Short mmCIF file of C-alpha atoms and ligand atoms in Angstrom, two decimals:
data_model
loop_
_atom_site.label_atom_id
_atom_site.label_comp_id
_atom_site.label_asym_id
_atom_site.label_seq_id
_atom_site.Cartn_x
_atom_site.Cartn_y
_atom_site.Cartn_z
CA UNK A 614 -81.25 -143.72 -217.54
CA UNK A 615 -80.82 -143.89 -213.74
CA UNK A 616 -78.91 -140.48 -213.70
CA UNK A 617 -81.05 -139.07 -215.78
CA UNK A 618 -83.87 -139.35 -213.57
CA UNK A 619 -81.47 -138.90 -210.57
CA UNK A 620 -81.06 -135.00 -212.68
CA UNK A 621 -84.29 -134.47 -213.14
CA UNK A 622 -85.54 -134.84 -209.27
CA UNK A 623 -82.83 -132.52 -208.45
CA UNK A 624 -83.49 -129.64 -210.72
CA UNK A 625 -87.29 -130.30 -209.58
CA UNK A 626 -85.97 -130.04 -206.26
CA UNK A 627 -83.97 -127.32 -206.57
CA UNK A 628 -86.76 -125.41 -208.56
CA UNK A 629 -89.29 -126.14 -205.61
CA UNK A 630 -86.58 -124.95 -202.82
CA UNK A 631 -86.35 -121.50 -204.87
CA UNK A 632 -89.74 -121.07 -204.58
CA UNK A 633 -90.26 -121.73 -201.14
CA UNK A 634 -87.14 -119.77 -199.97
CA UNK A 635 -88.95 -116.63 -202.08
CA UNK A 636 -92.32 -117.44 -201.11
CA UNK A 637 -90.88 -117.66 -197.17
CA UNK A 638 -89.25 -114.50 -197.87
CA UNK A 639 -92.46 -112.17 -198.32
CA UNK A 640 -92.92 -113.49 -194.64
CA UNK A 641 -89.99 -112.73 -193.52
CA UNK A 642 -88.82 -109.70 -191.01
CA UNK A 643 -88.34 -107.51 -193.68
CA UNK A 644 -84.14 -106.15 -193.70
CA UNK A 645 -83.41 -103.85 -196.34
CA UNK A 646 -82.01 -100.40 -197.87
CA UNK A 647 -84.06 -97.56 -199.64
CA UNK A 648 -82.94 -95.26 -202.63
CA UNK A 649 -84.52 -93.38 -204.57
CA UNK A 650 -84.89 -93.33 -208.59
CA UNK A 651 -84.06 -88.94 -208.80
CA UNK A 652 -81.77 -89.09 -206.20
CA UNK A 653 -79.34 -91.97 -207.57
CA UNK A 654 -80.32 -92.90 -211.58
CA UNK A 655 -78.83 -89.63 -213.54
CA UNK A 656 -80.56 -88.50 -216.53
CA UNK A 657 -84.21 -87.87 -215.33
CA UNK A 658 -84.33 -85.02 -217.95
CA UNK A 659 -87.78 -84.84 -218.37
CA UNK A 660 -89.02 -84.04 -214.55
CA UNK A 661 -89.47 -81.09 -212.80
CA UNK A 662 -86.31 -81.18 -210.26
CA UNK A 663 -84.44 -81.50 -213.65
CA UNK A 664 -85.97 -78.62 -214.69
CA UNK A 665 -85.03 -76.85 -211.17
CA UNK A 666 -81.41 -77.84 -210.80
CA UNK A 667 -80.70 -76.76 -214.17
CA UNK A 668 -81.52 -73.39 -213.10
CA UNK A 669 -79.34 -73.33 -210.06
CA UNK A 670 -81.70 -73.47 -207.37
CA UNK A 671 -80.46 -77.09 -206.17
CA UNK A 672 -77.79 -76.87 -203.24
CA UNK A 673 -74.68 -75.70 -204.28
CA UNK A 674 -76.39 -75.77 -207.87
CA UNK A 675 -75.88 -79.36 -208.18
CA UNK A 676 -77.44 -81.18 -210.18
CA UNK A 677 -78.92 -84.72 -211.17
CA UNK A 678 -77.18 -85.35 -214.70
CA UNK A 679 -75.35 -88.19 -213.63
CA UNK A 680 -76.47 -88.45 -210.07
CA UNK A 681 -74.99 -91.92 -209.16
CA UNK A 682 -75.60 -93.46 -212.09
CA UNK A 683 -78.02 -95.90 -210.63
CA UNK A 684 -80.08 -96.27 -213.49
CA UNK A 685 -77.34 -97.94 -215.79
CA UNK A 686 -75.73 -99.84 -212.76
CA UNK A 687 -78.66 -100.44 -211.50
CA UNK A 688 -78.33 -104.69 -212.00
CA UNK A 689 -74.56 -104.48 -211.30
CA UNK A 690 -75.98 -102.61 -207.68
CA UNK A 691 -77.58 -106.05 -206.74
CA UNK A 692 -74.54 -107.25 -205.75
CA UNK A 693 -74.30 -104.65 -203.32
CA UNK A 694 -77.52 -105.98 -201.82
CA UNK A 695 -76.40 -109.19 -201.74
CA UNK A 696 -72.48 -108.35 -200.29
CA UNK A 697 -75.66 -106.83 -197.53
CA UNK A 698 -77.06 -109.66 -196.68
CA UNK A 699 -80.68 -107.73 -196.73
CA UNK A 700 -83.71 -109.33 -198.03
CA UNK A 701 -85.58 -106.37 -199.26
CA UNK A 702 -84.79 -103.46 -201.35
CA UNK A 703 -87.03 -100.37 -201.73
CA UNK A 704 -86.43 -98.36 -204.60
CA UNK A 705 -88.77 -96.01 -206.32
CA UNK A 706 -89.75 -95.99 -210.07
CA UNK A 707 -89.37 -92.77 -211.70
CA UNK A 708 -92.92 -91.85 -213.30
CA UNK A 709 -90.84 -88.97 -215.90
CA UNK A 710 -89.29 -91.45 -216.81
CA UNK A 711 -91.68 -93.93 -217.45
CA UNK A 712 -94.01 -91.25 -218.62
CA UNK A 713 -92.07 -88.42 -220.44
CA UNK A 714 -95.00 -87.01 -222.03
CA UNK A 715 -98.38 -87.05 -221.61
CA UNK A 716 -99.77 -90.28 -222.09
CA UNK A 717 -96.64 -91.64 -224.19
CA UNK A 718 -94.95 -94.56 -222.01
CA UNK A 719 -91.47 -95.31 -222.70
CA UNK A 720 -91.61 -99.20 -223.16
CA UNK A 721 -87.65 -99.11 -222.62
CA UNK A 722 -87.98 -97.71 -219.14
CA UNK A 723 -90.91 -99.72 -218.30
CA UNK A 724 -88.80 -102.71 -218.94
CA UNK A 725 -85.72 -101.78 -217.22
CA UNK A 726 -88.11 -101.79 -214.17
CA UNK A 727 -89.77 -105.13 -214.66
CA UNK A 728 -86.74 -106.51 -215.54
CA UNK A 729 -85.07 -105.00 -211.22
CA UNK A 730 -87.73 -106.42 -210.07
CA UNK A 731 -87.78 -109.83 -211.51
CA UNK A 732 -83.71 -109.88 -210.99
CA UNK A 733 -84.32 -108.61 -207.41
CA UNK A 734 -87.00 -111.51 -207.02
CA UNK A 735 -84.60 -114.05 -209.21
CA UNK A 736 -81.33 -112.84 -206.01
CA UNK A 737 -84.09 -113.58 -202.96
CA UNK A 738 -84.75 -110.00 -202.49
CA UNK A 739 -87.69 -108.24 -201.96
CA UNK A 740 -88.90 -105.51 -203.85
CA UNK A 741 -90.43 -102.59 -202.30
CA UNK A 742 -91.64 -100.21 -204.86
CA UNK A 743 -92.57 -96.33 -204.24
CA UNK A 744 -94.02 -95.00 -206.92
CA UNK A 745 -93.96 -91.31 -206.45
CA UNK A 746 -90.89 -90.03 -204.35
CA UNK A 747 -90.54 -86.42 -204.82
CA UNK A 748 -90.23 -85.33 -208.21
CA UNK A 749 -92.72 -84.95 -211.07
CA UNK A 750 -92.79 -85.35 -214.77
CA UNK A 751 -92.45 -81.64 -216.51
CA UNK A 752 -95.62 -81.95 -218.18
CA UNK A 753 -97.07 -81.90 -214.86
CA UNK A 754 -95.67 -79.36 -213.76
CA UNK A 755 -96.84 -77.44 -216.67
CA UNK A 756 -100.28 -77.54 -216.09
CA UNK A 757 -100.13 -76.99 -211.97
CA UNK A 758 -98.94 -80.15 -210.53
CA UNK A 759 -100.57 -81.51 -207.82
CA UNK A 760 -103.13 -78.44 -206.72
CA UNK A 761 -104.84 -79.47 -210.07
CA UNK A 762 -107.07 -82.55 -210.05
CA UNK A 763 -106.33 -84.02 -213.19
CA UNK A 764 -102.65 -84.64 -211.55
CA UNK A 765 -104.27 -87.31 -209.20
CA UNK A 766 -105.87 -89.37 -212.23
CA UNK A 767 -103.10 -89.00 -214.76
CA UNK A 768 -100.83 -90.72 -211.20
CA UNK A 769 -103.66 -93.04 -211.29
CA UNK A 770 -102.97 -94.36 -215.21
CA UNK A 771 -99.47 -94.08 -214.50
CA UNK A 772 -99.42 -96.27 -211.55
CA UNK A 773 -102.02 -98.79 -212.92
CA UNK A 774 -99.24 -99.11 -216.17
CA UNK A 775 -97.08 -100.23 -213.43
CA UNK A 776 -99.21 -102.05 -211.38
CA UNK A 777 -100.56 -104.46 -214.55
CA UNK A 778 -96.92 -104.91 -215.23
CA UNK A 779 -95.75 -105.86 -212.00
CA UNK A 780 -98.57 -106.72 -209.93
CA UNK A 781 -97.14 -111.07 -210.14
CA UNK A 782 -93.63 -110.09 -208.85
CA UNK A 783 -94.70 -107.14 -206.45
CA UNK A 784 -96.11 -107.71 -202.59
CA UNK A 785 -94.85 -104.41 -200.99
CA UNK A 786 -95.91 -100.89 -202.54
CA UNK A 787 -95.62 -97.40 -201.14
CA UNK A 788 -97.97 -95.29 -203.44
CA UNK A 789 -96.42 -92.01 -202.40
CA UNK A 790 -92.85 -90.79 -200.09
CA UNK A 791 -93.57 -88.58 -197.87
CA UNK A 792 -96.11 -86.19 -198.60
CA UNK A 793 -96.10 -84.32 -195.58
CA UNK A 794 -92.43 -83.19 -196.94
CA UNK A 795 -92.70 -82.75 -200.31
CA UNK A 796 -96.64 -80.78 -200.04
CA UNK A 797 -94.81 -78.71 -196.86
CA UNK A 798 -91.93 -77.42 -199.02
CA UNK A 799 -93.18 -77.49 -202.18
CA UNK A 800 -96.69 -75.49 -201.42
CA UNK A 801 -95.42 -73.84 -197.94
CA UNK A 802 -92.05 -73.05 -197.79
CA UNK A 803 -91.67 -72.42 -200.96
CA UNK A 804 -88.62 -74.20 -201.72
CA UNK A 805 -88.92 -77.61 -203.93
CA UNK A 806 -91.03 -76.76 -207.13
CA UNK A 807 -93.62 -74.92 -207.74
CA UNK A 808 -92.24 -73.04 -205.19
CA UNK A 809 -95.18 -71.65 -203.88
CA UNK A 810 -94.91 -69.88 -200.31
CA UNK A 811 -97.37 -70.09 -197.31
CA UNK A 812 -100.24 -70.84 -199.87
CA UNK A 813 -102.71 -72.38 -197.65
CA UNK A 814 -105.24 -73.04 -199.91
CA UNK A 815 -103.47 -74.50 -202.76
CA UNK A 816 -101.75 -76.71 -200.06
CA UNK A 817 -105.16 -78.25 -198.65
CA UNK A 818 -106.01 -78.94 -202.40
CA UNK A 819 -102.76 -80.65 -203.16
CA UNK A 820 -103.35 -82.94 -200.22
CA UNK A 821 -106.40 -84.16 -201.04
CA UNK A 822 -105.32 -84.80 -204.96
CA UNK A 823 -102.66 -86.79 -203.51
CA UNK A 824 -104.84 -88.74 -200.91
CA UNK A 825 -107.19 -89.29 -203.43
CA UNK A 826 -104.86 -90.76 -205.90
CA UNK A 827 -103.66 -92.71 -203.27
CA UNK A 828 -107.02 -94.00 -202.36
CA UNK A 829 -107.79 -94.90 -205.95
CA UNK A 830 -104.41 -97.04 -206.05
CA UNK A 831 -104.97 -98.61 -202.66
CA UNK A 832 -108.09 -100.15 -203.94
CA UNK A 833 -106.67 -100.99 -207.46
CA UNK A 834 -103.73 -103.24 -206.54
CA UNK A 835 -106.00 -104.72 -203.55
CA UNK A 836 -108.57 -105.70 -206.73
CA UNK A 837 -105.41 -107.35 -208.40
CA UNK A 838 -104.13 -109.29 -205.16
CA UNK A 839 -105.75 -109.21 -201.90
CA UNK A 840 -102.19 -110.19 -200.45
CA UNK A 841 -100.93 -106.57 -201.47
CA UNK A 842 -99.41 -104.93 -198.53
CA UNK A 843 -99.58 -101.13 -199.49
CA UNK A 844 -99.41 -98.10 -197.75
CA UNK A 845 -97.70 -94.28 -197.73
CA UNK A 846 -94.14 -93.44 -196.10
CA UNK A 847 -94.58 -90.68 -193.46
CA UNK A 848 -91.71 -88.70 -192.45
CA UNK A 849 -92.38 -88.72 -188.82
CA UNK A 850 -90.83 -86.23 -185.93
CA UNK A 851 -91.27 -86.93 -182.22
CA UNK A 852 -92.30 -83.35 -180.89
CA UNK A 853 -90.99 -83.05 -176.94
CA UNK A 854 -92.25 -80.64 -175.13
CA UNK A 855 -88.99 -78.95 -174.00
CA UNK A 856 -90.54 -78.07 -170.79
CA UNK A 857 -93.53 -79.87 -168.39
CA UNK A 858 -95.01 -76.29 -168.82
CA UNK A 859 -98.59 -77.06 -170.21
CA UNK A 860 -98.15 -74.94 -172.59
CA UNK A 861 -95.26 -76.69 -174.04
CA UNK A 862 -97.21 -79.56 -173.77
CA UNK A 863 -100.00 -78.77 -175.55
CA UNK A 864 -97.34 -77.27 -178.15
CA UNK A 865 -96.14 -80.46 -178.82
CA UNK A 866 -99.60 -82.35 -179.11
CA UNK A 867 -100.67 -80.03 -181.77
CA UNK A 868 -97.34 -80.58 -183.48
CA UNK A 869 -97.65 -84.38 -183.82
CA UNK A 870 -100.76 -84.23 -184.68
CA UNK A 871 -99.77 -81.16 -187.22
CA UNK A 872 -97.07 -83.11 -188.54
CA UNK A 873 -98.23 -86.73 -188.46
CA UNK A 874 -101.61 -87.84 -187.33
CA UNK A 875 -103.43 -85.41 -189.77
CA UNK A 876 -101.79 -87.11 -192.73
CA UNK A 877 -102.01 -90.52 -191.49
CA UNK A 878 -105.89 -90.16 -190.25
CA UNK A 879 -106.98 -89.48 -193.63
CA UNK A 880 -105.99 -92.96 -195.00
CA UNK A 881 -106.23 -94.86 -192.02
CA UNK A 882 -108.46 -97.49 -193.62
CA UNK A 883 -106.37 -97.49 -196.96
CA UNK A 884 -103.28 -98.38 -195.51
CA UNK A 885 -102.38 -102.11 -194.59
CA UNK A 886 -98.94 -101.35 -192.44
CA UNK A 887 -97.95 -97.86 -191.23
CA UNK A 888 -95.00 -96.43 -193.30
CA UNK A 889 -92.61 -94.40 -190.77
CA UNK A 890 -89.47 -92.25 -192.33
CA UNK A 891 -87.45 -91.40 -189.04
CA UNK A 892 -83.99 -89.28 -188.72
CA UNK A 893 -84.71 -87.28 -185.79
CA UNK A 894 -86.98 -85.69 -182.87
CA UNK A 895 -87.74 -82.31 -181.92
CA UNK A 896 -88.30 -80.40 -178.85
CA UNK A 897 -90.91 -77.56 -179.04
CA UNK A 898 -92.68 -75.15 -176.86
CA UNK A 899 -95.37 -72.23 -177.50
CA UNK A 900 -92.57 -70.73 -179.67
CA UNK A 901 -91.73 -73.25 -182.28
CA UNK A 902 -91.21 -73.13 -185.06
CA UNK A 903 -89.98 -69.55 -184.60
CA UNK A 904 -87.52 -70.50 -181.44
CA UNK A 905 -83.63 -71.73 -182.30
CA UNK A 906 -83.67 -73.42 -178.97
CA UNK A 907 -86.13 -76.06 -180.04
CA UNK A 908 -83.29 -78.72 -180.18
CA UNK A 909 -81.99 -80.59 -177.47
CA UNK A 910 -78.47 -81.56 -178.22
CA UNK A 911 -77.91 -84.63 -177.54
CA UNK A 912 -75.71 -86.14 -180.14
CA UNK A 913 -75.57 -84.33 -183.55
CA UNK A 914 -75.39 -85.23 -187.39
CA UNK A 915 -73.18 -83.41 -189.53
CA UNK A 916 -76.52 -82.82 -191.49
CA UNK A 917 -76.46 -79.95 -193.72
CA UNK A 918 -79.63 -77.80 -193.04
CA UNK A 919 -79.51 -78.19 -189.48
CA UNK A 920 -78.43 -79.44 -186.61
CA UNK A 921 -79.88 -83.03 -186.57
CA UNK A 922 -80.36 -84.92 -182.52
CA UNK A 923 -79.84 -88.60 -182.64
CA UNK A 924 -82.79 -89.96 -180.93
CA UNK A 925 -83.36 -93.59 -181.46
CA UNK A 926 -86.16 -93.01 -177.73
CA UNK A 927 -88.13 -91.41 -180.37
CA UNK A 928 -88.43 -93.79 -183.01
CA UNK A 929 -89.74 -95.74 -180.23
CA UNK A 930 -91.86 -93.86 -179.50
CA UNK A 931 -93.55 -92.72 -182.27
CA UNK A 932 -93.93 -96.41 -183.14
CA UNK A 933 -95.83 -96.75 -180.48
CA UNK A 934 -98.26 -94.14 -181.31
CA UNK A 935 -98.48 -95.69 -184.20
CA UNK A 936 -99.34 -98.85 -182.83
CA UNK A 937 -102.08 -97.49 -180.01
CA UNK A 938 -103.95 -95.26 -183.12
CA UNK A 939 -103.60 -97.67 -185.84
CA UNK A 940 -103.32 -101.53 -184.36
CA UNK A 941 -101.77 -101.93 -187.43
CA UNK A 942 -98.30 -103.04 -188.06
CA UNK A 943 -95.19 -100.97 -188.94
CA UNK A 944 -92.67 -100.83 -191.22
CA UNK A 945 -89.82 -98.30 -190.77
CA UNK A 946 -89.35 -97.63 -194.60
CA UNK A 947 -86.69 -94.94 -193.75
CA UNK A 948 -83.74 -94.37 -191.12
CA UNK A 949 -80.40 -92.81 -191.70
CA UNK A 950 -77.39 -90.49 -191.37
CA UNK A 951 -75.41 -88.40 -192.95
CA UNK A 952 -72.02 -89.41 -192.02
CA UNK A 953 -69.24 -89.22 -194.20
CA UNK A 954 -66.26 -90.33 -191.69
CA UNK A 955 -68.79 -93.10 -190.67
CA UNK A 956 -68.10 -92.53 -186.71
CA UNK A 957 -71.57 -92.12 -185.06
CA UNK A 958 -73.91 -94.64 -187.94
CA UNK A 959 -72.44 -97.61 -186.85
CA UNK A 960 -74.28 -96.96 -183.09
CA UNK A 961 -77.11 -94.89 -185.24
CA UNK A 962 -77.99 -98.13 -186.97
CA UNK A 963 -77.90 -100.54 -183.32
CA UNK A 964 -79.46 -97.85 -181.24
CA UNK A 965 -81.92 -97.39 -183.51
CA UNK A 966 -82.40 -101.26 -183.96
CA UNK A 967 -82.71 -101.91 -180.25
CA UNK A 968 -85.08 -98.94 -179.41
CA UNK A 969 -87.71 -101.04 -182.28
CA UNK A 970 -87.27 -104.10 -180.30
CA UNK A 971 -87.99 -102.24 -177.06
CA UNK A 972 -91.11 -101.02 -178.95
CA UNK A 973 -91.97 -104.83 -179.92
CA UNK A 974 -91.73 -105.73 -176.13
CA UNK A 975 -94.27 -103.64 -175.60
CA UNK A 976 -96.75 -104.56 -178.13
CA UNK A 977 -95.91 -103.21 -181.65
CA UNK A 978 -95.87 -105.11 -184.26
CA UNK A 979 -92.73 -104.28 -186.89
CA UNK A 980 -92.29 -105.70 -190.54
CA UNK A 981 -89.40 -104.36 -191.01
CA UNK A 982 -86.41 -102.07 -191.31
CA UNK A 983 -85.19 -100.10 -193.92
CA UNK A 984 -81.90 -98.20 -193.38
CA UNK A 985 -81.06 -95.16 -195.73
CA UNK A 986 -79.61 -94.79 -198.49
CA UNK A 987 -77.40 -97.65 -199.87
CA UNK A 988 -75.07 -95.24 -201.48
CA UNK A 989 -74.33 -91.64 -201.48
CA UNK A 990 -77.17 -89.98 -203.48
CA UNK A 991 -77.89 -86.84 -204.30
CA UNK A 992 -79.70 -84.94 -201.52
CA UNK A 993 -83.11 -82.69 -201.78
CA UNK A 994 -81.21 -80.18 -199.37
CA UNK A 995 -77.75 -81.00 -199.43
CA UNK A 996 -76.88 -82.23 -202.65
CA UNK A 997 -73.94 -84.58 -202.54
CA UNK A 998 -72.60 -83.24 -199.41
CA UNK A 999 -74.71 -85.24 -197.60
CA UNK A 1000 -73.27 -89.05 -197.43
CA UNK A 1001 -75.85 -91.45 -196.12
CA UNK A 1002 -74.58 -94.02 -198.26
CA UNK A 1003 -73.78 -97.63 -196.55
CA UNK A 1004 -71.43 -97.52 -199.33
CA UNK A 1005 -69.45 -94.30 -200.73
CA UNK A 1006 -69.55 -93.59 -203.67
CA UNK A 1007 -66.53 -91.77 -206.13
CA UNK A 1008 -68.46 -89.18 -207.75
CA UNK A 1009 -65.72 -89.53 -210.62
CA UNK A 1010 -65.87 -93.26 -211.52
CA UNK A 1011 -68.90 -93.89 -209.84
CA UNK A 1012 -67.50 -96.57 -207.83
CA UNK A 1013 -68.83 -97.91 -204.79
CA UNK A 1014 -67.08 -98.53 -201.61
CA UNK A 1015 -68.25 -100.37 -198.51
CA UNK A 1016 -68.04 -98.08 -195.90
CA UNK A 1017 -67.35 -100.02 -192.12
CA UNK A 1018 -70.94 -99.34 -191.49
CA UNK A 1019 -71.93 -101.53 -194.73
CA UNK A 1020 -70.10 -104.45 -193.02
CA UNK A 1021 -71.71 -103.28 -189.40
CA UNK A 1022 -74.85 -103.50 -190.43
CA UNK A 1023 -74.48 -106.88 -192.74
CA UNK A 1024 -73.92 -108.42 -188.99
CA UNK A 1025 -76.74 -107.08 -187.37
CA UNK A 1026 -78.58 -108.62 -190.03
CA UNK A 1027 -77.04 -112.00 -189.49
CA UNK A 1028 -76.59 -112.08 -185.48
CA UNK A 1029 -80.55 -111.10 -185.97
CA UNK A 1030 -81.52 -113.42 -188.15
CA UNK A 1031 -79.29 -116.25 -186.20
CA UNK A 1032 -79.80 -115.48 -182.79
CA UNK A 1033 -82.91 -116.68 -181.35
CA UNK A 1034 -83.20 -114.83 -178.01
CA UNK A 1035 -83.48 -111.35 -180.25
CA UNK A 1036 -86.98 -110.72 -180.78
CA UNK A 1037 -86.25 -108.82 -183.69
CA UNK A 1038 -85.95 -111.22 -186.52
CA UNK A 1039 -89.02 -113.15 -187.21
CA UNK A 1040 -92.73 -112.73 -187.12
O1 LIG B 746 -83.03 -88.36 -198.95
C1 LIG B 746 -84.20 -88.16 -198.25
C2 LIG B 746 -85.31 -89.00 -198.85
O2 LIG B 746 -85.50 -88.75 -200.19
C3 LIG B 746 -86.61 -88.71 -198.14
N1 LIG B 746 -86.44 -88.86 -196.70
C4 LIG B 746 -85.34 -88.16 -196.09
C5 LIG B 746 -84.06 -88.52 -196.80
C6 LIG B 746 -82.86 -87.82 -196.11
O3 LIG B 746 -82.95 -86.45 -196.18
#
């Protein structure tokens, strides 16, 4: 009778400590890696990069058939997180996918996500859920994308389908990846779909769909749970001038404020933490973006588009702009390399690390860190050249490999989390 009691106090026990080891973990300095859903699942047939890369226009006409296969080993990857030692994982649902045609919701796919985040929860990790990165369904597509209106509500049902779902198990949502990229090439440059070129117009209209989708979100998931952190993730650029000229100056002012602040601005009271994406900084003068001496080398990616400068200085610095617009506090939801020998991301990932606690000496208030990708992925501009992957992966058996880096970072992480004199860790 004795033991039996005895049992029963300690799964109580053991029940209570779960709990308060998750709830503490929402608190916590948030560690993690990002993915996302086109880039590593395979089989996102029914979306509009499918579409494209099936017509050759992806790099080296790759495409996303099998990707990485994240979306079958996508419970089997939780391990990986855990061999990490990271407490948060942001991954991105795949709205095609959930959503192949209009208004018909695939209740297999909207379990598969449930069920991540409830095993992601069940492991101590974090979820941190984007729920548009990139890519579209086709039926979107079809009738304009995002320069027609209707494209922000039907994001709007979409997202509430996954918001009623998940709302229990989910704290941390971006609503959208980096609009400022995906608008620029997609409505400027003419080079992710619809391919539309220097189309001014249509690309003011797109913005404010997507803003205003983003708004209506905001406010829906802050209805459901006023503890909701939410916000977008910016891809953010430190523009140098490249000479004390004040022309160059200026030049770079206007390209901040181009490139960041004009985006951010616009949902400055619907955002609860500022979002930052960071790989690199730029130098500019009167002559950007038409100069090819915009870049000062300092150290450089093997990136595939162009030469990339590792600049952790401006990761600092851009969170502290943040910081003095916003007063609000920030979470760096993206920071990588592509790196297949895996000789400069080991120093990428501390550099990078120490120039955020530099910023949080002075001030700024960071929530976390989130290096990308996990794995190699396929890339918007590289395909699978690019290898930002913590862990390789075999494109053939679609194994993954630590790379030294994995391990690298996995003791950041724990000297961090250990080490009380590092201001980093805790907040
Ligand atoms: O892979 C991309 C990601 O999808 C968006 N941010 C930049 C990454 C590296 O190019």
């Amino acid at each position: 009778m004795k033991t039996k009691w005895i049992m029963f106090a300690a799964v109580i026990f053991s029940l209570c400590l779960k709990n308060a080891v998750l709830a503490s973990n929402e608190q916590e300095f948030l560690w993690g890696v990002a993915t996302s859903a086109h880039q590593i699942e395979g089989g996102d047939i029914p979306s509009d990069w499918y579409e494209f890369e099936k017509q050759g226009k992806a790099p080296d006409g790759s495409t996303t058939e099998k990707a990485v296969d994240g979306y079958n080993l996508a419970f089997e990857d939780i391990k990986l997180l855990k061999e990490l030692g990271v407490n948060s994982y942001r991954f991105s649902i795949e709205w095609a996918r959930v959503e192949p045609e209009n208004n018909k919701f695939d209740e297999a796919a909207l379990k598969h996500y449930h069920d991540l985040i409830v095993a992601l929860k069940n492991n101590g990790i974090t979820p941190v859920v984007t729920l548009h990165h990139f890519t579209n369904p086709k039926w979107i597509a079809d009738k304009s994308s995002w320069t027609n209106k209707e494209t922000a509500n039907e994001f709007v049902e979409y997202a509430r389908k996954i918001i009623d779902q998940n709302n229990n198990d989910v704290t941390y949502w971006i609503t959208v990846n980096e609009p400022n990229v995906f608008l620029s090439y997609s409505y400027i440059f003419g080079n992710f779909p619809p391919y539309k070129k220097k189309d001014i117009l249509v690309y003011k209209k797109a913005i404010e769909n997507v803003f205003e989708a983003h708004r209506q979100i905001y406010r829906y998931i802050h209805e459901k749970n006023n503890k909701a952190q939410v916000s977008i993730a910016y891809n953010f650029s430190d523009f140098k001038p490249k000479t004390y000229r004040l022309i160059d100056v200026l030049s770079a002012r206007i390209c901040n404020y181009a490139y960041s602040w004009y985006w951010t601005d616009q949902v400055k009271n619907e955002m609860d933490f500022v979002g930052i994406n960071y790989y690199f900084s730029r130098y500019v003068g009167l002559d950007y973006p038409f100069s090819s001496q915009y870049y000062k080398y300092t150290d450089v990616s093997e990136w595939n588009q162009w030469p990339q400068n590792i600049q952790p200085e401006g990761l600092e610095h851009i969170t502290l702009m943040a910081h003095n617009r916003y007063k609000k506090p920030i979470i760096i939801t993206e920071n990588g390399l592509p790196d297949k020998d895996d000789d400069k991301r080991p120093d990428f990932i501390k550099n990078h690390i120490e120039a955020l606690n530099t910023a949080k000496s002075k001030g700024v208030e960071i929530n976390g860190y989130f290096y990308w990708s996990l794995m190699d992925n396929f890339e918007w501009w590289g395909g699978y050249k690019d290898k930002y992957g913590l862990y390789e992966v075999d494109y053939n058996t679609m194994k993954r490999r630590p790379r030294p880096s994995a391990f690298y970072y996995r003791d950041l992480i724990m000297n961090y989390q250990k080490n009380e004199n590092l201001s980093l860790p805790t907040y």
